[in-house]
Amino acid sequence: MNRRIILHVGSPKCGSTFLQRVMHQNADTLLAHGIRYPAPPEAHPGNAGDLKTIDRDRYEAMFADDVHTVVLSHEDLYSKARTADALVGLAQPEGTEIQVVAFLRPFSDFLFGDYSQLMKQNFDRYLQARRPYDGMTFRDLIDRRVDKLDPARFLSNWQARVKTPPVHVAGHRDIRPVMEGLLGADMDLDWTVERHTTNPSLRMEDCDRIAEAMRRPDVSDETIKQMFIAAFHRTGRPDSGRNGARRRVIEGLFEDQNAAIEARFGYDNRLPPDKL
Protein backbone atom coordinates (compact mmCIF):
# COMPACT_ATOMS: atom_id res chain seq x y z
CA MET A 1 0.00 0.00 0.00
CA ASN A 2 1.27 3.47 -0.87
CA ARG A 3 2.43 5.64 1.97
CA ARG A 4 0.28 8.59 3.00
CA ILE A 5 0.60 11.47 5.47
CA ILE A 6 -2.43 13.30 6.85
CA LEU A 7 -1.14 16.67 8.00
CA HIS A 8 -3.52 18.72 10.14
CA VAL A 9 -2.37 22.35 10.30
CA GLY A 10 -5.06 24.10 12.38
CA SER A 11 -6.52 26.65 12.52
CA PRO A 12 -5.88 27.54 16.16
CA LYS A 13 -9.03 27.61 18.33
CA CYS A 14 -10.82 25.33 15.88
CA GLY A 15 -10.90 21.99 17.65
CA SER A 16 -7.22 21.16 17.34
CA THR A 17 -6.82 19.98 20.94
CA PHE A 18 -9.90 17.79 20.60
CA LEU A 19 -8.60 16.17 17.41
CA GLN A 20 -5.15 15.63 18.88
CA ARG A 21 -6.45 14.05 22.07
CA VAL A 22 -8.69 11.70 20.10
CA MET A 23 -5.79 10.62 17.90
CA HIS A 24 -3.47 10.14 20.88
CA GLN A 25 -5.92 8.17 23.03
CA ASN A 26 -6.68 5.89 20.06
CA ALA A 27 -3.05 5.43 19.01
CA ASP A 28 -3.06 1.67 19.59
CA THR A 29 -6.29 1.14 17.65
CA LEU A 30 -4.98 3.24 14.80
CA LEU A 31 -1.69 1.34 14.75
CA ALA A 32 -3.54 -1.96 14.51
CA HIS A 33 -4.95 -0.65 11.23
CA GLY A 34 -1.61 0.52 9.86
CA ILE A 35 -2.03 4.15 10.96
CA ARG A 36 0.39 5.90 13.28
CA TYR A 37 -0.14 9.02 15.35
CA PRO A 38 3.43 9.58 16.57
CA ALA A 39 3.57 10.24 20.29
CA PRO A 40 3.35 13.94 21.13
CA PRO A 41 5.47 15.68 23.78
CA GLU A 42 4.07 15.80 27.30
CA ALA A 43 3.37 19.53 27.14
CA HIS A 44 1.13 19.48 24.07
CA PRO A 45 -1.10 16.84 22.42
CA GLY A 46 0.00 17.95 18.94
CA ASN A 47 2.89 15.96 17.50
CA ALA A 48 4.19 18.17 14.67
CA GLY A 49 5.37 21.31 16.40
CA ASP A 50 8.94 20.56 15.32
CA LEU A 51 8.06 19.46 11.79
CA LYS A 52 10.73 21.61 10.18
CA THR A 53 13.46 19.50 11.82
CA ILE A 54 12.32 16.13 10.45
CA ASP A 55 15.06 14.03 8.89
CA ARG A 56 15.24 10.73 7.01
CA ASP A 57 15.60 8.58 10.14
CA ARG A 58 12.57 10.09 11.83
CA TYR A 59 10.58 9.92 8.61
CA GLU A 60 11.29 6.22 8.13
CA ALA A 61 10.59 5.49 11.80
CA MET A 62 7.08 6.89 11.39
CA PHE A 63 6.35 4.25 8.76
CA ALA A 64 7.97 1.34 10.62
CA ASP A 65 5.98 -1.81 11.47
CA ASP A 66 4.04 -1.86 8.19
CA VAL A 67 2.45 1.53 8.81
CA HIS A 68 0.97 3.00 5.63
CA THR A 69 -0.61 6.21 7.01
CA VAL A 70 0.86 8.75 9.42
CA VAL A 71 -1.21 11.46 11.11
CA LEU A 72 0.61 14.65 12.07
CA SER A 73 -1.02 17.62 13.78
CA HIS A 74 -0.19 21.02 15.18
CA GLU A 75 -2.22 24.23 14.96
CA ASP A 76 0.89 26.41 14.99
CA LEU A 77 1.65 25.21 11.46
CA TYR A 78 -1.35 27.13 10.11
CA SER A 79 0.49 30.20 8.81
CA LYS A 80 3.86 28.46 8.40
CA ALA A 81 3.75 26.35 5.26
CA ARG A 82 7.52 26.60 4.89
CA THR A 83 7.93 24.41 7.96
CA ALA A 84 6.88 21.47 5.76
CA ASP A 85 9.73 21.86 3.27
CA ALA A 86 11.82 19.09 4.83
CA LEU A 87 8.82 16.73 4.97
CA VAL A 88 7.87 17.46 1.37
CA GLY A 89 11.46 16.87 0.32
CA LEU A 90 11.40 13.43 1.91
CA ALA A 91 7.89 12.38 0.89
CA GLN A 92 7.26 13.57 -2.63
CA PRO A 93 10.26 12.01 -4.42
CA GLU A 94 9.08 8.56 -3.31
CA GLY A 95 5.43 9.23 -4.12
CA THR A 96 4.10 9.60 -0.57
CA GLU A 97 0.88 11.62 -0.57
CA ILE A 98 0.59 14.53 1.85
CA GLN A 99 -3.04 15.39 2.55
CA VAL A 100 -3.21 18.76 4.29
CA VAL A 101 -6.32 19.25 6.43
CA ALA A 102 -7.52 22.49 8.01
CA PHE A 103 -10.58 23.14 10.14
CA LEU A 104 -12.05 26.63 10.40
CA ARG A 105 -14.82 28.43 12.26
CA PRO A 106 -16.55 31.75 11.50
CA PHE A 107 -14.25 34.68 12.14
CA SER A 108 -16.36 36.06 14.98
CA ASP A 109 -16.09 32.77 16.87
CA PHE A 110 -12.37 32.66 16.15
CA LEU A 111 -11.79 36.16 17.51
CA PHE A 112 -13.85 35.48 20.61
CA GLY A 113 -11.59 32.50 21.22
CA ASP A 114 -8.55 34.63 20.48
CA TYR A 115 -9.64 37.19 23.09
CA SER A 116 -9.93 34.40 25.64
CA GLN A 117 -6.60 32.86 24.73
CA LEU A 118 -4.79 36.16 25.14
CA MET A 119 -6.26 36.54 28.62
CA LYS A 120 -5.34 32.98 29.61
CA GLN A 121 -1.80 33.20 28.27
CA ASN A 122 -1.01 36.69 29.58
CA PHE A 123 -3.09 37.01 32.74
CA ASP A 124 -0.16 37.34 35.15
CA ARG A 125 1.55 39.97 33.00
CA TYR A 126 -1.66 41.92 32.48
CA LEU A 127 -2.36 41.85 36.22
CA GLN A 128 1.12 42.92 37.22
CA ALA A 129 1.01 45.90 34.86
CA ARG A 130 -2.71 46.53 35.41
CA ARG A 131 -2.87 46.89 31.64
CA PRO A 132 -5.11 44.17 30.13
CA TYR A 133 -4.58 43.38 26.47
CA ASP A 134 -1.63 45.78 26.51
CA GLY A 135 -4.02 48.70 26.51
CA MET A 136 -6.04 47.56 23.51
CA THR A 137 -9.81 47.38 23.33
CA PHE A 138 -11.57 44.42 21.75
CA ARG A 139 -12.10 46.55 18.63
CA ASP A 140 -8.36 47.27 18.54
CA LEU A 141 -7.72 43.53 18.62
CA ILE A 142 -10.18 42.98 15.79
CA ASP A 143 -8.47 45.60 13.64
CA ARG A 144 -5.07 44.06 14.34
CA ARG A 145 -6.35 40.65 13.26
CA VAL A 146 -7.88 42.08 10.08
CA ASP A 147 -4.41 43.32 9.15
CA LYS A 148 -2.60 40.06 9.97
CA LEU A 149 -5.06 37.16 9.71
CA ASP A 150 -5.13 35.88 6.13
CA PRO A 151 -6.36 32.25 6.04
CA ALA A 152 -6.88 32.24 2.28
CA ARG A 153 -3.20 33.04 1.81
CA PHE A 154 -2.08 30.65 4.54
CA LEU A 155 -3.99 27.77 2.96
CA SER A 156 -2.88 28.73 -0.55
CA ASN A 157 0.72 28.59 0.67
CA TRP A 158 0.09 25.06 1.94
CA GLN A 159 -1.41 24.10 -1.40
CA ALA A 160 1.62 25.48 -3.20
CA ARG A 161 3.90 23.42 -0.96
CA VAL A 162 2.19 20.04 -1.37
CA LYS A 163 0.79 20.58 -4.92
CA THR A 164 -1.68 17.68 -4.74
CA PRO A 165 -4.11 16.53 -3.45
CA PRO A 166 -6.21 19.66 -2.76
CA VAL A 167 -6.06 21.00 0.79
CA HIS A 168 -9.14 19.71 2.61
CA VAL A 169 -10.90 22.61 4.35
CA ALA A 170 -13.91 22.01 6.60
CA GLY A 171 -15.70 23.40 9.65
CA HIS A 172 -14.50 22.57 13.15
CA ARG A 173 -17.77 20.80 13.91
CA ASP A 174 -16.99 18.32 11.13
CA ILE A 175 -13.71 17.05 12.56
CA ARG A 176 -15.07 13.59 13.25
CA PRO A 177 -16.72 12.88 9.87
CA VAL A 178 -13.77 14.34 7.98
CA MET A 179 -11.19 12.32 9.89
CA GLU A 180 -13.29 9.15 9.69
CA GLY A 181 -13.52 9.69 5.96
CA LEU A 182 -9.74 9.97 5.70
CA LEU A 183 -8.87 7.18 8.13
CA GLY A 184 -11.79 4.81 7.71
CA ALA A 185 -14.97 4.73 9.78
CA ASP A 186 -14.73 1.04 10.70
CA MET A 187 -12.19 1.31 13.53
CA ASP A 188 -14.58 2.14 16.38
CA LEU A 189 -12.45 4.98 17.70
CA ASP A 190 -13.25 6.53 21.07
CA TRP A 191 -14.23 10.13 20.34
CA THR A 192 -15.07 10.96 23.95
CA VAL A 193 -12.91 13.76 25.33
CA GLU A 194 -13.65 15.62 28.55
CA ARG A 195 -14.44 19.21 27.69
CA HIS A 196 -12.06 20.75 30.20
CA THR A 197 -9.13 19.01 28.49
CA THR A 198 -9.84 20.65 25.12
CA ASN A 199 -8.79 24.18 26.11
CA PRO A 200 -12.32 25.68 26.08
CA SER A 201 -12.53 29.44 25.67
CA LEU A 202 -13.40 31.68 28.56
CA ARG A 203 -16.60 33.61 28.07
CA MET A 204 -16.26 37.05 26.53
CA GLU A 205 -18.24 38.59 29.38
CA ASP A 206 -15.82 37.14 31.93
CA CYS A 207 -12.81 38.43 29.99
CA ASP A 208 -14.48 41.86 29.80
CA ARG A 209 -15.11 41.89 33.56
CA ILE A 210 -11.57 40.79 34.39
CA ALA A 211 -10.12 43.42 32.07
CA GLU A 212 -12.28 46.14 33.61
CA ALA A 213 -11.29 45.05 37.12
CA MET A 214 -7.60 45.26 36.19
CA ARG A 215 -8.11 48.88 35.16
CA ARG A 216 -9.59 49.76 38.57
CA PRO A 217 -7.06 50.46 41.34
CA ASP A 218 -9.72 49.81 43.98
CA VAL A 219 -10.00 46.12 42.99
CA SER A 220 -7.33 43.99 44.65
CA ASP A 221 -5.05 41.55 42.84
CA GLU A 222 -6.47 38.69 44.90
CA THR A 223 -10.04 39.56 43.90
CA ILE A 224 -9.04 39.58 40.24
CA LYS A 225 -7.25 36.25 40.60
CA GLN A 226 -10.41 34.73 42.05
CA MET A 227 -12.44 36.17 39.16
CA PHE A 228 -10.01 34.51 36.73
CA ILE A 229 -10.23 31.13 38.47
CA ALA A 230 -14.03 31.31 38.58
CA ALA A 231 -14.18 32.05 34.85
CA PHE A 232 -12.81 28.58 34.05
CA HIS A 233 -15.86 27.04 35.73
CA ARG A 234 -18.32 29.02 33.60
CA THR A 235 -17.10 28.25 30.10
CA GLY A 236 -20.22 26.30 29.16
CA ARG A 237 -22.72 28.93 30.25
CA PRO A 238 -24.46 31.47 27.96
CA ASP A 239 -22.22 34.40 27.09
CA SER A 240 -23.69 37.88 26.65
CA GLY A 241 -20.31 39.05 25.35
CA ARG A 242 -20.77 37.02 22.18
CA ASN A 243 -23.47 39.34 20.96
CA GLY A 244 -24.89 40.18 17.56
CA ALA A 245 -23.36 43.64 17.43
CA ARG A 246 -19.84 42.30 17.83
CA ARG A 247 -20.50 39.45 15.41
CA ARG A 248 -21.79 41.78 12.69
CA VAL A 249 -18.72 44.00 12.91
CA ILE A 250 -16.31 41.07 12.73
CA GLU A 251 -18.07 39.16 9.98
CA GLY A 252 -18.36 42.32 7.89
CA LEU A 253 -14.65 43.03 8.15
CA PHE A 254 -13.80 39.50 6.99
CA GLU A 255 -16.22 39.27 4.05
CA ASP A 256 -13.39 39.34 1.51
CA GLN A 257 -11.51 36.60 3.34
CA ASN A 258 -14.56 34.37 3.39
CA ALA A 259 -15.11 34.95 -0.32
CA ALA A 260 -11.49 34.02 -1.06
CA ILE A 261 -11.68 30.85 1.05
CA GLU A 262 -14.82 29.72 -0.74
CA ALA A 263 -13.44 30.54 -4.19
CA ARG A 264 -10.14 28.73 -3.64
CA PHE A 265 -11.15 25.83 -1.41
CA GLY A 266 -14.90 25.41 -1.82
CA TYR A 267 -15.71 25.96 1.84
CA ASP A 268 -18.23 28.56 3.03
CA ASN A 269 -16.90 29.90 6.33
CA ARG A 270 -19.55 32.59 6.77
CA LEU A 271 -21.58 32.75 9.95
CA PRO A 272 -25.15 31.57 9.27
CA PRO A 273 -27.48 34.59 8.92
CA ASP A 274 -29.62 33.46 11.85
CA LYS A 275 -26.58 33.82 14.14
CA LEU A 276 -26.00 37.49 13.28
CSV table of C-alpha atoms in Angstrom, one decimal:
chain,number,residue,atom,x,y,z
A,1,MET,CA,0.0,0.0,0.0
A,2,ASN,CA,1.3,3.5,-0.9
A,3,ARG,CA,2.4,5.6,2.0
A,4,ARG,CA,0.3,8.6,3.0
A,5,ILE,CA,0.6,11.5,5.5
A,6,ILE,CA,-2.4,13.3,6.8
A,7,LEU,CA,-1.1,16.7,8.0
A,8,HIS,CA,-3.5,18.7,10.1
A,9,VAL,CA,-2.4,22.3,10.3
A,10,GLY,CA,-5.1,24.1,12.4
A,11,SER,CA,-6.5,26.6,12.5
A,12,PRO,CA,-5.9,27.5,16.2
A,13,LYS,CA,-9.0,27.6,18.3
A,14,CYS,CA,-10.8,25.3,15.9
A,15,GLY,CA,-10.9,22.0,17.7
A,16,SER,CA,-7.2,21.2,17.3
A,17,THR,CA,-6.8,20.0,20.9
A,18,PHE,CA,-9.9,17.8,20.6
A,19,LEU,CA,-8.6,16.2,17.4
A,20,GLN,CA,-5.1,15.6,18.9
A,21,ARG,CA,-6.4,14.0,22.1
A,22,VAL,CA,-8.7,11.7,20.1
A,23,MET,CA,-5.8,10.6,17.9
A,24,HIS,CA,-3.5,10.1,20.9
A,25,GLN,CA,-5.9,8.2,23.0
A,26,ASN,CA,-6.7,5.9,20.1
A,27,ALA,CA,-3.1,5.4,19.0
A,28,ASP,CA,-3.1,1.7,19.6
A,29,THR,CA,-6.3,1.1,17.7
A,30,LEU,CA,-5.0,3.2,14.8
A,31,LEU,CA,-1.7,1.3,14.8
A,32,ALA,CA,-3.5,-2.0,14.5
A,33,HIS,CA,-4.9,-0.6,11.2
A,34,GLY,CA,-1.6,0.5,9.9
A,35,ILE,CA,-2.0,4.1,11.0
A,36,ARG,CA,0.4,5.9,13.3
A,37,TYR,CA,-0.1,9.0,15.4
A,38,PRO,CA,3.4,9.6,16.6
A,39,ALA,CA,3.6,10.2,20.3
A,40,PRO,CA,3.3,13.9,21.1
A,41,PRO,CA,5.5,15.7,23.8
A,42,GLU,CA,4.1,15.8,27.3
A,43,ALA,CA,3.4,19.5,27.1
A,44,HIS,CA,1.1,19.5,24.1
A,45,PRO,CA,-1.1,16.8,22.4
A,46,GLY,CA,0.0,18.0,18.9
A,47,ASN,CA,2.9,16.0,17.5
A,48,ALA,CA,4.2,18.2,14.7
A,49,GLY,CA,5.4,21.3,16.4
A,50,ASP,CA,8.9,20.6,15.3
A,51,LEU,CA,8.1,19.5,11.8
A,52,LYS,CA,10.7,21.6,10.2
A,53,THR,CA,13.5,19.5,11.8
A,54,ILE,CA,12.3,16.1,10.5
A,55,ASP,CA,15.1,14.0,8.9
A,56,ARG,CA,15.2,10.7,7.0
A,57,ASP,CA,15.6,8.6,10.1
A,58,ARG,CA,12.6,10.1,11.8
A,59,TYR,CA,10.6,9.9,8.6
A,60,GLU,CA,11.3,6.2,8.1
A,61,ALA,CA,10.6,5.5,11.8
A,62,MET,CA,7.1,6.9,11.4
A,63,PHE,CA,6.4,4.2,8.8
A,64,ALA,CA,8.0,1.3,10.6
A,65,ASP,CA,6.0,-1.8,11.5
A,66,ASP,CA,4.0,-1.9,8.2
A,67,VAL,CA,2.4,1.5,8.8
A,68,HIS,CA,1.0,3.0,5.6
A,69,THR,CA,-0.6,6.2,7.0
A,70,VAL,CA,0.9,8.8,9.4
A,71,VAL,CA,-1.2,11.5,11.1
A,72,LEU,CA,0.6,14.6,12.1
A,73,SER,CA,-1.0,17.6,13.8
A,74,HIS,CA,-0.2,21.0,15.2
A,75,GLU,CA,-2.2,24.2,15.0
A,76,ASP,CA,0.9,26.4,15.0
A,77,LEU,CA,1.6,25.2,11.5
A,78,TYR,CA,-1.4,27.1,10.1
A,79,SER,CA,0.5,30.2,8.8
A,80,LYS,CA,3.9,28.5,8.4
A,81,ALA,CA,3.7,26.3,5.3
A,82,ARG,CA,7.5,26.6,4.9
A,83,THR,CA,7.9,24.4,8.0
A,84,ALA,CA,6.9,21.5,5.8
A,85,ASP,CA,9.7,21.9,3.3
A,86,ALA,CA,11.8,19.1,4.8
A,87,LEU,CA,8.8,16.7,5.0
A,88,VAL,CA,7.9,17.5,1.4
A,89,GLY,CA,11.5,16.9,0.3
A,90,LEU,CA,11.4,13.4,1.9
A,91,ALA,CA,7.9,12.4,0.9
A,92,GLN,CA,7.3,13.6,-2.6
A,93,PRO,CA,10.3,12.0,-4.4
A,94,GLU,CA,9.1,8.6,-3.3
A,95,GLY,CA,5.4,9.2,-4.1
A,96,THR,CA,4.1,9.6,-0.6
A,97,GLU,CA,0.9,11.6,-0.6
A,98,ILE,CA,0.6,14.5,1.8
A,99,GLN,CA,-3.0,15.4,2.5
A,100,VAL,CA,-3.2,18.8,4.3
A,101,VAL,CA,-6.3,19.2,6.4
A,102,ALA,CA,-7.5,22.5,8.0
A,103,PHE,CA,-10.6,23.1,10.1
A,104,LEU,CA,-12.1,26.6,10.4
A,105,ARG,CA,-14.8,28.4,12.3
A,106,PRO,CA,-16.6,31.7,11.5
A,107,PHE,CA,-14.2,34.7,12.1
A,108,SER,CA,-16.4,36.1,15.0
A,109,ASP,CA,-16.1,32.8,16.9
A,110,PHE,CA,-12.4,32.7,16.1
A,111,LEU,CA,-11.8,36.2,17.5
A,112,PHE,CA,-13.9,35.5,20.6
A,113,GLY,CA,-11.6,32.5,21.2
A,114,ASP,CA,-8.5,34.6,20.5
A,115,TYR,CA,-9.6,37.2,23.1
A,116,SER,CA,-9.9,34.4,25.6
A,117,GLN,CA,-6.6,32.9,24.7
A,118,LEU,CA,-4.8,36.2,25.1
A,119,MET,CA,-6.3,36.5,28.6
A,120,LYS,CA,-5.3,33.0,29.6
A,121,GLN,CA,-1.8,33.2,28.3
A,122,ASN,CA,-1.0,36.7,29.6
A,123,PHE,CA,-3.1,37.0,32.7
A,124,ASP,CA,-0.2,37.3,35.2
A,125,ARG,CA,1.6,40.0,33.0
A,126,TYR,CA,-1.7,41.9,32.5
A,127,LEU,CA,-2.4,41.9,36.2
A,128,GLN,CA,1.1,42.9,37.2
A,129,ALA,CA,1.0,45.9,34.9
A,130,ARG,CA,-2.7,46.5,35.4
A,131,ARG,CA,-2.9,46.9,31.6
A,132,PRO,CA,-5.1,44.2,30.1
A,133,TYR,CA,-4.6,43.4,26.5
A,134,ASP,CA,-1.6,45.8,26.5
A,135,GLY,CA,-4.0,48.7,26.5
A,136,MET,CA,-6.0,47.6,23.5
A,137,THR,CA,-9.8,47.4,23.3
A,138,PHE,CA,-11.6,44.4,21.7
A,139,ARG,CA,-12.1,46.5,18.6
A,140,ASP,CA,-8.4,47.3,18.5
A,141,LEU,CA,-7.7,43.5,18.6
A,142,ILE,CA,-10.2,43.0,15.8
A,143,ASP,CA,-8.5,45.6,13.6
A,144,ARG,CA,-5.1,44.1,14.3
A,145,ARG,CA,-6.3,40.6,13.3
A,146,VAL,CA,-7.9,42.1,10.1
A,147,ASP,CA,-4.4,43.3,9.2
A,148,LYS,CA,-2.6,40.1,10.0
A,149,LEU,CA,-5.1,37.2,9.7
A,150,ASP,CA,-5.1,35.9,6.1
A,151,PRO,CA,-6.4,32.3,6.0
A,152,ALA,CA,-6.9,32.2,2.3
A,153,ARG,CA,-3.2,33.0,1.8
A,154,PHE,CA,-2.1,30.6,4.5
A,155,LEU,CA,-4.0,27.8,3.0
A,156,SER,CA,-2.9,28.7,-0.5
A,157,ASN,CA,0.7,28.6,0.7
A,158,TRP,CA,0.1,25.1,1.9
A,159,GLN,CA,-1.4,24.1,-1.4
A,160,ALA,CA,1.6,25.5,-3.2
A,161,ARG,CA,3.9,23.4,-1.0
A,162,VAL,CA,2.2,20.0,-1.4
A,163,LYS,CA,0.8,20.6,-4.9
A,164,THR,CA,-1.7,17.7,-4.7
A,165,PRO,CA,-4.1,16.5,-3.4
A,166,PRO,CA,-6.2,19.7,-2.8
A,167,VAL,CA,-6.1,21.0,0.8
A,168,HIS,CA,-9.1,19.7,2.6
A,169,VAL,CA,-10.9,22.6,4.4
A,170,ALA,CA,-13.9,22.0,6.6
A,171,GLY,CA,-15.7,23.4,9.7
A,172,HIS,CA,-14.5,22.6,13.1
A,173,ARG,CA,-17.8,20.8,13.9
A,174,ASP,CA,-17.0,18.3,11.1
A,175,ILE,CA,-13.7,17.0,12.6
A,176,ARG,CA,-15.1,13.6,13.3
A,177,PRO,CA,-16.7,12.9,9.9
A,178,VAL,CA,-13.8,14.3,8.0
A,179,MET,CA,-11.2,12.3,9.9
A,180,GLU,CA,-13.3,9.2,9.7
A,181,GLY,CA,-13.5,9.7,6.0
A,182,LEU,CA,-9.7,10.0,5.7
A,183,LEU,CA,-8.9,7.2,8.1
A,184,GLY,CA,-11.8,4.8,7.7
A,185,ALA,CA,-15.0,4.7,9.8
A,186,ASP,CA,-14.7,1.0,10.7
A,187,MET,CA,-12.2,1.3,13.5
A,188,ASP,CA,-14.6,2.1,16.4
A,189,LEU,CA,-12.4,5.0,17.7
A,190,ASP,CA,-13.3,6.5,21.1
A,191,TRP,CA,-14.2,10.1,20.3
A,192,THR,CA,-15.1,11.0,24.0
A,193,VAL,CA,-12.9,13.8,25.3
A,194,GLU,CA,-13.7,15.6,28.6
A,195,ARG,CA,-14.4,19.2,27.7
A,196,HIS,CA,-12.1,20.8,30.2
A,197,THR,CA,-9.1,19.0,28.5
A,198,THR,CA,-9.8,20.6,25.1
A,199,ASN,CA,-8.8,24.2,26.1
A,200,PRO,CA,-12.3,25.7,26.1
A,201,SER,CA,-12.5,29.4,25.7
A,202,LEU,CA,-13.4,31.7,28.6
A,203,ARG,CA,-16.6,33.6,28.1
A,204,MET,CA,-16.3,37.1,26.5
A,205,GLU,CA,-18.2,38.6,29.4
A,206,ASP,CA,-15.8,37.1,31.9
A,207,CYS,CA,-12.8,38.4,30.0
A,208,ASP,CA,-14.5,41.9,29.8
A,209,ARG,CA,-15.1,41.9,33.6
A,210,ILE,CA,-11.6,40.8,34.4
A,211,ALA,CA,-10.1,43.4,32.1
A,212,GLU,CA,-12.3,46.1,33.6
A,213,ALA,CA,-11.3,45.1,37.1
A,214,MET,CA,-7.6,45.3,36.2
A,215,ARG,CA,-8.1,48.9,35.2
A,216,ARG,CA,-9.6,49.8,38.6
A,217,PRO,CA,-7.1,50.5,41.3
A,218,ASP,CA,-9.7,49.8,44.0
A,219,VAL,CA,-10.0,46.1,43.0
A,220,SER,CA,-7.3,44.0,44.7
A,221,ASP,CA,-5.1,41.5,42.8
A,222,GLU,CA,-6.5,38.7,44.9
A,223,THR,CA,-10.0,39.6,43.9
A,224,ILE,CA,-9.0,39.6,40.2
A,225,LYS,CA,-7.2,36.3,40.6
A,226,GLN,CA,-10.4,34.7,42.1
A,227,MET,CA,-12.4,36.2,39.2
A,228,PHE,CA,-10.0,34.5,36.7
A,229,ILE,CA,-10.2,31.1,38.5
A,230,ALA,CA,-14.0,31.3,38.6
A,231,ALA,CA,-14.2,32.0,34.9
A,232,PHE,CA,-12.8,28.6,34.1
A,233,HIS,CA,-15.9,27.0,35.7
A,234,ARG,CA,-18.3,29.0,33.6
A,235,THR,CA,-17.1,28.3,30.1
A,236,GLY,CA,-20.2,26.3,29.2
A,237,ARG,CA,-22.7,28.9,30.3
A,238,PRO,CA,-24.5,31.5,28.0
A,239,ASP,CA,-22.2,34.4,27.1
A,240,SER,CA,-23.7,37.9,26.7
A,241,GLY,CA,-20.3,39.0,25.4
A,242,ARG,CA,-20.8,37.0,22.2
A,243,ASN,CA,-23.5,39.3,21.0
A,244,GLY,CA,-24.9,40.2,17.6
A,245,ALA,CA,-23.4,43.6,17.4
A,246,ARG,CA,-19.8,42.3,17.8
A,247,ARG,CA,-20.5,39.5,15.4
A,248,ARG,CA,-21.8,41.8,12.7
A,249,VAL,CA,-18.7,44.0,12.9
A,250,ILE,CA,-16.3,41.1,12.7
A,251,GLU,CA,-18.1,39.2,10.0
A,252,GLY,CA,-18.4,42.3,7.9
A,253,LEU,CA,-14.6,43.0,8.2
A,254,PHE,CA,-13.8,39.5,7.0
A,255,GLU,CA,-16.2,39.3,4.0
A,256,ASP,CA,-13.4,39.3,1.5
A,257,GLN,CA,-11.5,36.6,3.3
A,258,ASN,CA,-14.6,34.4,3.4
A,259,ALA,CA,-15.1,35.0,-0.3
A,260,ALA,CA,-11.5,34.0,-1.1
A,261,ILE,CA,-11.7,30.9,1.0
A,262,GLU,CA,-14.8,29.7,-0.7
A,263,ALA,CA,-13.4,30.5,-4.2
A,264,ARG,CA,-10.1,28.7,-3.6
A,265,PHE,CA,-11.1,25.8,-1.4
A,266,GLY,CA,-14.9,25.4,-1.8
A,267,TYR,CA,-15.7,26.0,1.8
A,268,ASP,CA,-18.2,28.6,3.0
A,269,ASN,CA,-16.9,29.9,6.3
A,270,ARG,CA,-19.6,32.6,6.8
A,271,LEU,CA,-21.6,32.7,10.0
A,272,PRO,CA,-25.1,31.6,9.3
A,273,PRO,CA,-27.5,34.6,8.9
A,274,ASP,CA,-29.6,33.5,11.9
A,275,LYS,CA,-26.6,33.8,14.1
A,276,LEU,CA,-26.0,37.5,13.3
